[in-house]
Tab-separated table of C-alpha atoms in Angstrom:
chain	number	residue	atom	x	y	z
A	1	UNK	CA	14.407	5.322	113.125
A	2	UNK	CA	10.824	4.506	113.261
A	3	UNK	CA	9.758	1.514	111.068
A	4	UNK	CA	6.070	0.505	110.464
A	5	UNK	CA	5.417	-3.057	109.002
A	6	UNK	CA	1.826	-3.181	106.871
A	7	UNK	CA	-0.250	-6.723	106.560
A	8	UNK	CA	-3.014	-8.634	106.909
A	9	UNK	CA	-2.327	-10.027	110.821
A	10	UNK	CA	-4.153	-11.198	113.071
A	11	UNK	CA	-6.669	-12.136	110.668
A	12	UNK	CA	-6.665	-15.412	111.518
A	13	UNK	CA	-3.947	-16.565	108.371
A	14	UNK	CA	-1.234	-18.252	109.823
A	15	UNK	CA	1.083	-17.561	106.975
A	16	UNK	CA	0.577	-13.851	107.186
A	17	UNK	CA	1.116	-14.298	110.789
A	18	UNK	CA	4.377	-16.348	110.571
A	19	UNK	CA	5.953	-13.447	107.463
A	20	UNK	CA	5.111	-10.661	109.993
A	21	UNK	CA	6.977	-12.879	112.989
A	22	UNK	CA	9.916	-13.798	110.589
A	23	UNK	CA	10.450	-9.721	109.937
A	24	UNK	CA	10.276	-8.996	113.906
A	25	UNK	CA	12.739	-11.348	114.625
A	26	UNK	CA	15.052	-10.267	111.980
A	27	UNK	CA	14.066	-6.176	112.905
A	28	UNK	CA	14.016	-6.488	116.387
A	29	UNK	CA	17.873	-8.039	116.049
A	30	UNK	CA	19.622	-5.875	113.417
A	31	UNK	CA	17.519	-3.077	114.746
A	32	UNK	CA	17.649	-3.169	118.385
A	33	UNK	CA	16.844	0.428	118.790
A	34	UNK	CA	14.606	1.058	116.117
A	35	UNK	CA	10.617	1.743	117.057
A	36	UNK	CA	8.179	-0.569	115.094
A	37	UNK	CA	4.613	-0.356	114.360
A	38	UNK	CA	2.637	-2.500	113.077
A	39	UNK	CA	-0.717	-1.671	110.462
A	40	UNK	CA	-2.966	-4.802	111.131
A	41	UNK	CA	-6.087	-6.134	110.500
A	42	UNK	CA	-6.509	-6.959	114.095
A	43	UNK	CA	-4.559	-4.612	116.284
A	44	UNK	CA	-5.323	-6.169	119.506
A	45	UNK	CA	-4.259	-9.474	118.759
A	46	UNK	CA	-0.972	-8.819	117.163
A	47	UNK	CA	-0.193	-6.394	120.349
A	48	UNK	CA	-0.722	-9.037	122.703
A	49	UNK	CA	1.001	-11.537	120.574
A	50	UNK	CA	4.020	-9.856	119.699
A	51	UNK	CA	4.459	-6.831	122.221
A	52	UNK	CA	4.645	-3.867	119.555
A	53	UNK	CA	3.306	-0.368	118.712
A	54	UNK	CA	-0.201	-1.423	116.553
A	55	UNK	CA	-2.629	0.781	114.330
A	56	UNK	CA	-5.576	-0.320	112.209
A	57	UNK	CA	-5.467	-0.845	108.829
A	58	UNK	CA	-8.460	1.627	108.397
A	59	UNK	CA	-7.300	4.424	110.204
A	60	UNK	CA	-9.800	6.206	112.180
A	61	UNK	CA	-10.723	9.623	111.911
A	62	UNK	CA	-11.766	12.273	114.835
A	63	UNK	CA	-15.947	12.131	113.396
A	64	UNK	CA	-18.274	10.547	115.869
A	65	UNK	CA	-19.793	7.668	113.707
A	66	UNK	CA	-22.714	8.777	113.687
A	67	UNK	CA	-21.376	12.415	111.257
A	68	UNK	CA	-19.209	9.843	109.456
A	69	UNK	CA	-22.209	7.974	108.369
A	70	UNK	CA	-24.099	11.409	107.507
A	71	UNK	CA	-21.663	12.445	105.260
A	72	UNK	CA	-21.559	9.268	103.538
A	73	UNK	CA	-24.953	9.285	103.024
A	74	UNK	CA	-24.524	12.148	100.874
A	75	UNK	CA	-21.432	12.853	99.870
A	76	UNK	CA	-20.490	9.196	99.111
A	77	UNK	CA	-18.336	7.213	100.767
A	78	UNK	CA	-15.089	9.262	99.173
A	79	UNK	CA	-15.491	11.724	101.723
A	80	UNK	CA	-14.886	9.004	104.237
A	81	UNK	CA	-11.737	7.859	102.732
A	82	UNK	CA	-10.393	11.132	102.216
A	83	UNK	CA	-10.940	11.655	105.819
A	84	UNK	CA	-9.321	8.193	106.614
A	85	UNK	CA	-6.277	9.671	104.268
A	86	UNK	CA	-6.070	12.644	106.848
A	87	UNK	CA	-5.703	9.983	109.837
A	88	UNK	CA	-2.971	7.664	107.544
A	89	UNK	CA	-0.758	10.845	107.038
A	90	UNK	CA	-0.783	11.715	110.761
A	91	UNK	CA	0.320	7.917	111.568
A	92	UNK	CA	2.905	8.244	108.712
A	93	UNK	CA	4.641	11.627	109.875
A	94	UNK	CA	7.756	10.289	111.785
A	95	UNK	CA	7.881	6.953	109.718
A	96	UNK	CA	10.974	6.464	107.987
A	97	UNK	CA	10.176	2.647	106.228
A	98	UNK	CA	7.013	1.376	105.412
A	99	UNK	CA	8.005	-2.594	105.294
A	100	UNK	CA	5.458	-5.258	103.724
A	101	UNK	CA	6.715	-8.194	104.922
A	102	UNK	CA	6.449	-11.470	102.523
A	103	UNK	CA	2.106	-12.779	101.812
A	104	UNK	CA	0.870	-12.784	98.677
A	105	UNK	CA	0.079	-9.031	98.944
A	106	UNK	CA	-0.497	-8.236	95.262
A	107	UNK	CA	-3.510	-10.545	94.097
A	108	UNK	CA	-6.992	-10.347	95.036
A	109	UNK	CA	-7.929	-14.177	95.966
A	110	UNK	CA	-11.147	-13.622	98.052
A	111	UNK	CA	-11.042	-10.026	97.933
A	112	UNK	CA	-13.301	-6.953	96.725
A	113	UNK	CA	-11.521	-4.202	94.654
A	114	UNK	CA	-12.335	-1.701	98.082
A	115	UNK	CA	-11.294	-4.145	100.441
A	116	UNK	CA	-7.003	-5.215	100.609
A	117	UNK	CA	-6.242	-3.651	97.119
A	118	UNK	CA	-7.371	-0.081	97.999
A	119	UNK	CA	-5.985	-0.777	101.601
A	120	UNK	CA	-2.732	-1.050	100.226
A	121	UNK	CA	-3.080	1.530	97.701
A	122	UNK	CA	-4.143	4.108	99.738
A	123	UNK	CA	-1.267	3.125	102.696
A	124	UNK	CA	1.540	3.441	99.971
A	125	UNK	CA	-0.051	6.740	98.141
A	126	UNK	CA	-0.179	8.242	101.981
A	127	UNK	CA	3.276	7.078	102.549
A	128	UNK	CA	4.663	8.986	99.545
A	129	UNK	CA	3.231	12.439	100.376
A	130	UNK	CA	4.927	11.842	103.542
A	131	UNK	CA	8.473	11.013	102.065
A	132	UNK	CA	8.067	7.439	103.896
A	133	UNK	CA	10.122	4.545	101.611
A	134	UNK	CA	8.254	1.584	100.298
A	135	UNK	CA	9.526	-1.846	100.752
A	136	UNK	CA	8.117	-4.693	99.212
A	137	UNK	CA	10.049	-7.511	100.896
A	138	UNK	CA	9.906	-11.657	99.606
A	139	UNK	CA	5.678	-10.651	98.527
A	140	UNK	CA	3.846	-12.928	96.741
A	141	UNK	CA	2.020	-11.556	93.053
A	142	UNK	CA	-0.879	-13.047	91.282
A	143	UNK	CA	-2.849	-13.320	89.523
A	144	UNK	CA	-5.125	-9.428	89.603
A	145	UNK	CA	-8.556	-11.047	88.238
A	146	UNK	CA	-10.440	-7.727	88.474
A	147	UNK	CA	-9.642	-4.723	86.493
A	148	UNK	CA	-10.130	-2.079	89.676
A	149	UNK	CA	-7.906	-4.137	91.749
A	150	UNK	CA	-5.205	-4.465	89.635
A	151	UNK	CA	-5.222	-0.922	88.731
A	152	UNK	CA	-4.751	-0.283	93.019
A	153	UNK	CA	-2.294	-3.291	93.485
A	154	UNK	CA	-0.547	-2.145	90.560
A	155	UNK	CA	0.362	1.531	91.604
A	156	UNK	CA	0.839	1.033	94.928
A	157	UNK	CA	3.857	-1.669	93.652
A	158	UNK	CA	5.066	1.024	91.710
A	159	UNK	CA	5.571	3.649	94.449
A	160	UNK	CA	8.034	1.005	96.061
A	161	UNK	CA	11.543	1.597	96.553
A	162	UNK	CA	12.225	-1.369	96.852
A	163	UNK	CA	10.810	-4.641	95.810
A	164	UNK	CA	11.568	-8.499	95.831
A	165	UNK	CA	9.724	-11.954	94.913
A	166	UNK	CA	9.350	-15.181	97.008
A	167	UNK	CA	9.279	-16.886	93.537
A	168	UNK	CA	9.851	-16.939	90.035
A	169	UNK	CA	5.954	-16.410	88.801
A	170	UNK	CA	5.861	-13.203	91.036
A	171	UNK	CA	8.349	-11.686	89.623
A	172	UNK	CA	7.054	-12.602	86.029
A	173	UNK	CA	3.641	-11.944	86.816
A	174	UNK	CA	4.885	-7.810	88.046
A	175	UNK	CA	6.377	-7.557	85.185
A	176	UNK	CA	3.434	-8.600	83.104
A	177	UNK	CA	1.717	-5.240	84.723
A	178	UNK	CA	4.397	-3.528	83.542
A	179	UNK	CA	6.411	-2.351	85.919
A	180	UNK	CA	10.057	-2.145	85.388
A	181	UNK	CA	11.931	-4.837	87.456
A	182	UNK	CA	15.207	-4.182	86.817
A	183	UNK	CA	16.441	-3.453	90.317
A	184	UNK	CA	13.731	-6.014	91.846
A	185	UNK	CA	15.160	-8.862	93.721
A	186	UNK	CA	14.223	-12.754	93.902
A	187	UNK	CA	14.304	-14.134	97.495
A	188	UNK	CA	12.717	-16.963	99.581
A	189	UNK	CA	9.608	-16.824	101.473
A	190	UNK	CA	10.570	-14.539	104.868
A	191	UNK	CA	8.611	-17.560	106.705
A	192	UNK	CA	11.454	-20.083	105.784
A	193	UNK	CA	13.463	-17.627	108.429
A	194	UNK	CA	11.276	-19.091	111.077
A	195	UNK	CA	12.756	-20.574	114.372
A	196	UNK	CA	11.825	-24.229	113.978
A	197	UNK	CA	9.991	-25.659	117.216
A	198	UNK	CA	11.882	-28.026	119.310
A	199	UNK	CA	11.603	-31.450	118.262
A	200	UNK	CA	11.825	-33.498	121.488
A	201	UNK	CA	8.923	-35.790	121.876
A	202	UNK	CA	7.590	-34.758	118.474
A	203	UNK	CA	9.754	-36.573	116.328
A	204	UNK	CA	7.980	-39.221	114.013
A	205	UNK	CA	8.417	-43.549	115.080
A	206	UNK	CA	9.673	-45.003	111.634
A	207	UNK	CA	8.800	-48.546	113.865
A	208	UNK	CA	4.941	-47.537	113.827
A	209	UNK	CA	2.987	-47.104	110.474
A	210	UNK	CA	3.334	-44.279	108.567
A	211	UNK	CA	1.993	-41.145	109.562
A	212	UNK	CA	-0.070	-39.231	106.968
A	213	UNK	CA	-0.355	-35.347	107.829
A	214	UNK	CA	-3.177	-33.493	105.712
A	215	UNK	CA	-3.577	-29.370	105.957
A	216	UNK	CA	-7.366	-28.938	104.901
A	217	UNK	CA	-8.915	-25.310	104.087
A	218	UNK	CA	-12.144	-24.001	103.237
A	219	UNK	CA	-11.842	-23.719	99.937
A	220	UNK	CA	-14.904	-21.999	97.448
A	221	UNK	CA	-13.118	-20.759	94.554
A	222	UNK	CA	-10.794	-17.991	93.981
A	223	UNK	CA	-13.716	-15.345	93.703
A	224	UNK	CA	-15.379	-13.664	96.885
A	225	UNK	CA	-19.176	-14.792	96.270
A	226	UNK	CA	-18.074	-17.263	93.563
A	227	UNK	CA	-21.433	-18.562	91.705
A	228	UNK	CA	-20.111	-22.524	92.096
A	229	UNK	CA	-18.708	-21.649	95.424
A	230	UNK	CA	-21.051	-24.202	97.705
A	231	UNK	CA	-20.347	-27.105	94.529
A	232	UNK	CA	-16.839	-26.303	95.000
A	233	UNK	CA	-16.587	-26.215	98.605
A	234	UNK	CA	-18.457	-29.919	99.092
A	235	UNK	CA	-16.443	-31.498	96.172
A	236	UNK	CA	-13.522	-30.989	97.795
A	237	UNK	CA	-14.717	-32.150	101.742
A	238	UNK	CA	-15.935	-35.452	100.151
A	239	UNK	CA	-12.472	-35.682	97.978
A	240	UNK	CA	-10.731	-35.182	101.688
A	241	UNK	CA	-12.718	-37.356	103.545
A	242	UNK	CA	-12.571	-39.967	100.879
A	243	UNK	CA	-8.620	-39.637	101.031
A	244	UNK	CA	-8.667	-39.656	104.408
A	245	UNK	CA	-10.808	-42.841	104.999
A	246	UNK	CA	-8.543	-44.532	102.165
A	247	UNK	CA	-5.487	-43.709	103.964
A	248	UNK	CA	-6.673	-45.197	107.161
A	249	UNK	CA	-8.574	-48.242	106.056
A	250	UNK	CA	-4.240	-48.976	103.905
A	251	UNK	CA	-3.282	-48.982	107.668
A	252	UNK	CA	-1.640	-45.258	107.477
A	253	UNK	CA	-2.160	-42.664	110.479
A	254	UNK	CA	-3.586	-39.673	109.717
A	255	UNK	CA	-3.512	-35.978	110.903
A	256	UNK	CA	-5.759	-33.348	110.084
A	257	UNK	CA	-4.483	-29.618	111.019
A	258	UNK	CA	-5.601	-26.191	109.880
A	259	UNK	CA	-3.994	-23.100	108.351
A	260	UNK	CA	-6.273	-20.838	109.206
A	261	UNK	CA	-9.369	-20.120	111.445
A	262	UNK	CA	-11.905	-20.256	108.704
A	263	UNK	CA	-10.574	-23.606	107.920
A	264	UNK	CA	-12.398	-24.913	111.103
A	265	UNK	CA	-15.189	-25.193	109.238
A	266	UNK	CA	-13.793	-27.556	106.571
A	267	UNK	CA	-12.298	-29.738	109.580
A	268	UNK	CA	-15.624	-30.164	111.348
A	269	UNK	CA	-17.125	-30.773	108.383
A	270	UNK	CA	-15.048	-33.620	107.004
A	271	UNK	CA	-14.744	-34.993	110.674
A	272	UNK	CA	-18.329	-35.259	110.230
A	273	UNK	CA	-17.619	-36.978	106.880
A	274	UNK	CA	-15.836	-39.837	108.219
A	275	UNK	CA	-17.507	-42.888	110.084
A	276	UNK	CA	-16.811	-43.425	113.468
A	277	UNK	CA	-14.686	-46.679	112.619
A	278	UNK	CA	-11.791	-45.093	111.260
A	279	UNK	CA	-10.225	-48.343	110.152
A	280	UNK	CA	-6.867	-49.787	110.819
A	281	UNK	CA	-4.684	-46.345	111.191
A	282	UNK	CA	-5.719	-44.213	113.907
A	283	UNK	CA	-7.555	-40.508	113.028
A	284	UNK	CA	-6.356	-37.738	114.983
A	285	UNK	CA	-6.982	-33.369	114.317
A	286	UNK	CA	-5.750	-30.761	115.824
A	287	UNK	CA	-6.746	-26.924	115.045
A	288	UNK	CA	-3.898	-25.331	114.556
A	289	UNK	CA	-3.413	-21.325	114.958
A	290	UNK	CA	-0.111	-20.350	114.010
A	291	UNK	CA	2.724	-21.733	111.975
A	292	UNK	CA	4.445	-22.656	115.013
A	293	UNK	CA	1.604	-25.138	115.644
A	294	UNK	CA	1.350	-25.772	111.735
A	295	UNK	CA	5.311	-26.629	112.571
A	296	UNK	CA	4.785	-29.074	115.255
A	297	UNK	CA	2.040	-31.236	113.886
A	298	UNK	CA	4.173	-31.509	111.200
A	299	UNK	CA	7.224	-32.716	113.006
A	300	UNK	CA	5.043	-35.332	113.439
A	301	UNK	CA	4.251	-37.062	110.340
A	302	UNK	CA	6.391	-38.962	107.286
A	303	UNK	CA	4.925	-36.840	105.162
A	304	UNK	CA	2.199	-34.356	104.118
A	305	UNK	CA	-0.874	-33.390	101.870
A	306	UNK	CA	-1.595	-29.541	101.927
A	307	UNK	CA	-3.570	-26.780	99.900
A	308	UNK	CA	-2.320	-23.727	102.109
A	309	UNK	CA	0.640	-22.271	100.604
A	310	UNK	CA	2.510	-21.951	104.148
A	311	UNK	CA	1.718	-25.176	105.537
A	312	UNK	CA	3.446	-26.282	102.147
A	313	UNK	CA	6.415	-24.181	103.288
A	314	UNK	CA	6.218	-25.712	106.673
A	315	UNK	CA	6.008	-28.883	105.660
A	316	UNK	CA	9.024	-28.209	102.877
A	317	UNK	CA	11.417	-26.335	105.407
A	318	UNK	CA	10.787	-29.412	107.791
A	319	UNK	CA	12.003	-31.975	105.372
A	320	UNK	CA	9.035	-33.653	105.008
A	321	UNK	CA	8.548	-34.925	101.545
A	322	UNK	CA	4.898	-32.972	100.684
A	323	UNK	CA	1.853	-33.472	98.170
A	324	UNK	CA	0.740	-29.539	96.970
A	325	UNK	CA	-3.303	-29.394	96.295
A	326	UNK	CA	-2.738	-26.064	95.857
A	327	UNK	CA	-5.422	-23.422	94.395
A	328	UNK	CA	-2.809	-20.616	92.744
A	329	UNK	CA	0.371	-20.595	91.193
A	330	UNK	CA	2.548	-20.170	94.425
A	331	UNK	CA	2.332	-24.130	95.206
A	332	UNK	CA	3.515	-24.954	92.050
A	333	UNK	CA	6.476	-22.711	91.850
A	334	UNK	CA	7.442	-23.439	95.392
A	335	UNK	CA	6.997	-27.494	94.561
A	336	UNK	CA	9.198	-26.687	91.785
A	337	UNK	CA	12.073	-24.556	93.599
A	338	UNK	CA	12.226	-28.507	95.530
A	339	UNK	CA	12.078	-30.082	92.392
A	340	UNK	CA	8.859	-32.079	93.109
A	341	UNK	CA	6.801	-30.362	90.248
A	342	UNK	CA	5.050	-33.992	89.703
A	343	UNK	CA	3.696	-34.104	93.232
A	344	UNK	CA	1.266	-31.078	92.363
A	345	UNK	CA	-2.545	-31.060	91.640
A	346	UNK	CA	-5.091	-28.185	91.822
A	347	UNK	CA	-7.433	-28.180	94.529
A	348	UNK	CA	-10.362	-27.942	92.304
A	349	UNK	CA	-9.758	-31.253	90.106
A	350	UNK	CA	-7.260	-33.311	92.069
A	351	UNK	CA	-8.084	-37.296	91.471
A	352	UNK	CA	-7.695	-39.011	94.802
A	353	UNK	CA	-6.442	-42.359	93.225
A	354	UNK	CA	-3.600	-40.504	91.883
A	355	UNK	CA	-2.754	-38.695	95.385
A	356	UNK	CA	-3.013	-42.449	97.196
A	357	UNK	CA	-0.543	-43.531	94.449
A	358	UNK	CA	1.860	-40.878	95.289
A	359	UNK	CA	1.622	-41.055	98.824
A	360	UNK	CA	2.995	-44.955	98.159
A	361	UNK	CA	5.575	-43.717	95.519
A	362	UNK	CA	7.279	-41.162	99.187
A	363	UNK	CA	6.584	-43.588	101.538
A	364	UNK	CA	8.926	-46.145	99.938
A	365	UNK	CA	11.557	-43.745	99.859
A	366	UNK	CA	11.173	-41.420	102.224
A	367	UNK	CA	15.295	-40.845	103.036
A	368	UNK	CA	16.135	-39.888	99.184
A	369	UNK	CA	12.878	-37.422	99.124
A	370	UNK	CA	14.395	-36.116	102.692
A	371	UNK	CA	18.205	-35.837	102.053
A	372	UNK	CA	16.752	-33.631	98.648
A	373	UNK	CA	15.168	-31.514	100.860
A	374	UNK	CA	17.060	-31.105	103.030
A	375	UNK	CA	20.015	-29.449	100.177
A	376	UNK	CA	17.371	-27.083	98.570
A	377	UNK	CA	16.986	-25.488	102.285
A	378	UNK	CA	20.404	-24.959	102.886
A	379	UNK	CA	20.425	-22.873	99.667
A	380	UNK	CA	17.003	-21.201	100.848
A	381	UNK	CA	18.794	-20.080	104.108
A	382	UNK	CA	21.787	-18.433	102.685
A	383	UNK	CA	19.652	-16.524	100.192
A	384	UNK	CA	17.584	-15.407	103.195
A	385	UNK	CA	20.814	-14.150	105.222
A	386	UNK	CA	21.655	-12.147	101.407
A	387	UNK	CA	18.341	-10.424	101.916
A	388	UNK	CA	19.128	-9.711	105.815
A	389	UNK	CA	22.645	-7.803	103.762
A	390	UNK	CA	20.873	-5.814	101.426
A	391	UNK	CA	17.770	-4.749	103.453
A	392	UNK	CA	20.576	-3.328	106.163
A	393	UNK	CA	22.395	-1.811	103.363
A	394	UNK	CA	19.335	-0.001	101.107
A	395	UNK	CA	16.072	-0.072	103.014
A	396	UNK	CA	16.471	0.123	106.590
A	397	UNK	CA	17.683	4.182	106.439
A	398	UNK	CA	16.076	7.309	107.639
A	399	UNK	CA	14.873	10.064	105.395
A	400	UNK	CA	17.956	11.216	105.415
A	401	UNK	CA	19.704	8.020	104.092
A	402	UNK	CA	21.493	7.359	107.517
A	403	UNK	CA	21.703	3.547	108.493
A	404	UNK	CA	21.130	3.496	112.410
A	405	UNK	CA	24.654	3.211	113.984
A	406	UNK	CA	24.421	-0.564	114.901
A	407	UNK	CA	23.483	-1.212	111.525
A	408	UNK	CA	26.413	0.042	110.196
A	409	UNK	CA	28.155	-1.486	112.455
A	410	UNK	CA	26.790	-5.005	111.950
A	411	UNK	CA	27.490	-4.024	108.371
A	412	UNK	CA	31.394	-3.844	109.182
């Protein structure tokens, strides 16, 4: 069986990083003998990373650049993709499963209606002339702000053969487009499946002060090219900095970590902020590449403050009681699958004096926020292993509905 897994990785997103790594792990032990390949934004990266088979997401075709750009010139650039389509059916031939592993694969945050929408569109349309299944697995959906996009995203969800929802608002939100969900499934976030770093030497000091962790991003609206984007972008550096300062003049530590490489920028930038007295807590940042990192800087604070919707997850599969500044619905429905629903504000009109209040309301409890935690992840993990069950059962198959032979057997 061959299997290919499609994504953005090795982008530079963490979370789309840590969803591909959750899948390998899972693949590469129910599946020992299956081949995998993997159609990436950055094929080099994710090769040396994780040791698989890699393609790019826009497949190349046998033109010398130079004709390619000819015939764009005046055919349009159709003739190009048509000619990319050529390339994706040649990679698809011996493909049995097309896999999209967890992200929030059907919404368009950041994103041109030619850019991820008609990538995936144009990967799932290729995989169906080839008789390739379509599998959906834990996405994230929503919301589809422009018309084109949602049109793409939309009918390459319906070629799926299967299809499940790392929350409630997903799910919704598909069938809102109206697709029929009637065989879809509702399952945790694949990055919850993660193999937790080890925890010796990184394990929090309830004797010291409390430690303070805060994810920052570089946030400017959900829009590529958003008109308010710059406005945006420094409201919510001097919001951070001001929380951060606050935090450490109360006597709280603080660490700043990243969830993705473009959030350098927001770090230096708010490190910049900040005076060079940083109070009475002590200031420290690291820049953080993967959720593994993400993982391990959180292992070493009380508790968190994060916008990125995975280093909420890290935070939440940690136990560490977490404040969501999120910027879509995702934070909010994972908040609520904790039942911390109150502990949410949106990154574009969160009131600091109402975050420092929290922060006091978790830190004088911090055991009771932990202990619920800690139930709503044994839940999470036995939903996950359901998943592993039914994946093994209905997706991982050849063409000619065959399970390979130690699946079937792990089956039994």
């Amino acid at each position: 069986m061959k299997i290919a897994l499609l994504g953005q990785f090795g982008s530079g997103n963490s979370g789309n990083d840590g969803s591909l790594e959750a899948m390998l792990g899972f693949l590469r032990s129910a599946c020992p003998d299956a081949a995998l390949l993997c159609i990436c934004s950055n094929p080099a990266a994710i090769r040396e990373r994780f040791r698989l088979d890699v393609t790019g997401l826009r497949a190349r075709t046998a033109l010398f650049p130079p004709t390619r750009r000819w015939l764009d010139s005046r055919l349009g650039r159709n003739i190009g993709r048509l000619l990319g389509l050529a390339s994706i059916l040649r990679i698809l031939g011996d493909v049995d499963v097309m896999v999209i592993p967890g992200t929030g694969i059907l919404d368009d945050f950041q994103e041109a209606p030619f850019g991820w929408p008609f990538i995936v569109y144009w990967w799932c349309f290729a995989a169906r002339l080839r008789g390739t299944r379509i599998a959906f697995v834990s996405i994230g959906a929503g919301p589809i702000r422009g018309g084109l996009s949602r049109w793409f995203l939309t009918s390459a969800a319906r070629m799926a053969s299967y299809r499940s929802y790392r929350d409630d608002f997903s799910l919704r939100y598909v069938q809102g487009l109206g697709i029929d969900t009637d065989s879809d499934h509702r399952f945790p976030d694949l990055a919850f499946g993660l193999q937790e770093p080890a925890q010796s030497g990184a394990v929090r000091d309830r004797q010291k002060p409390a430690t303070v962790g805060i994810g920052v991003m570089q946030y400017r609206g959900w829009e590529r090219d958003h008109a308010n984007a710059d406005a945006i972008y420094t409201t919510y550096i001097a919001k951070i900095a001001t929380l951060t300062r606050r935090l450490l003049d109360g006597g709280r530590d603080v660490r700043l970590f990243m969830g993705d490489r473009a959030d350098e920028k927001a770090l230096d930038d708010i490190l910049a902020t900040l005076p060079q007295g940083n109070g009475a807590g002590h200031l420290s940042a690291t820049r953080t590449a993967s959720l593994q990192a993400v993982m391990g800087e959180v292992l070493k604070v009380d508790m968190a403050i994060v916008s990125r919707f995975h280093n909420l997850l890290c935070a939440l599969k940690l136990g560490r009681p977490t404040l969501s500044l999120g910027y879509a619905e995702k934070n909010d429905e994972l908040m609520a699958a904790f039942d911390r629903a109150e502990f949410c504000q949106h990154i574009e009109c969160f009131d600091v004096d109402q975050v420092l209040r929290q922060v006091d309301i978790v830190l004088d409890d911090l055991t009771a926020a932990e202990s619920a935690i800690s139930r709503h992840n044994i839940a999470i993990r036995a939903e996950l292993r359901r998943q592993e069950d039914l994946l093994l059962a209905e997706v991982l198959v050849d063409r000619r509905g065959n399970a390979l032979p130690l699946v079937q057997d792990a089956l039994r």
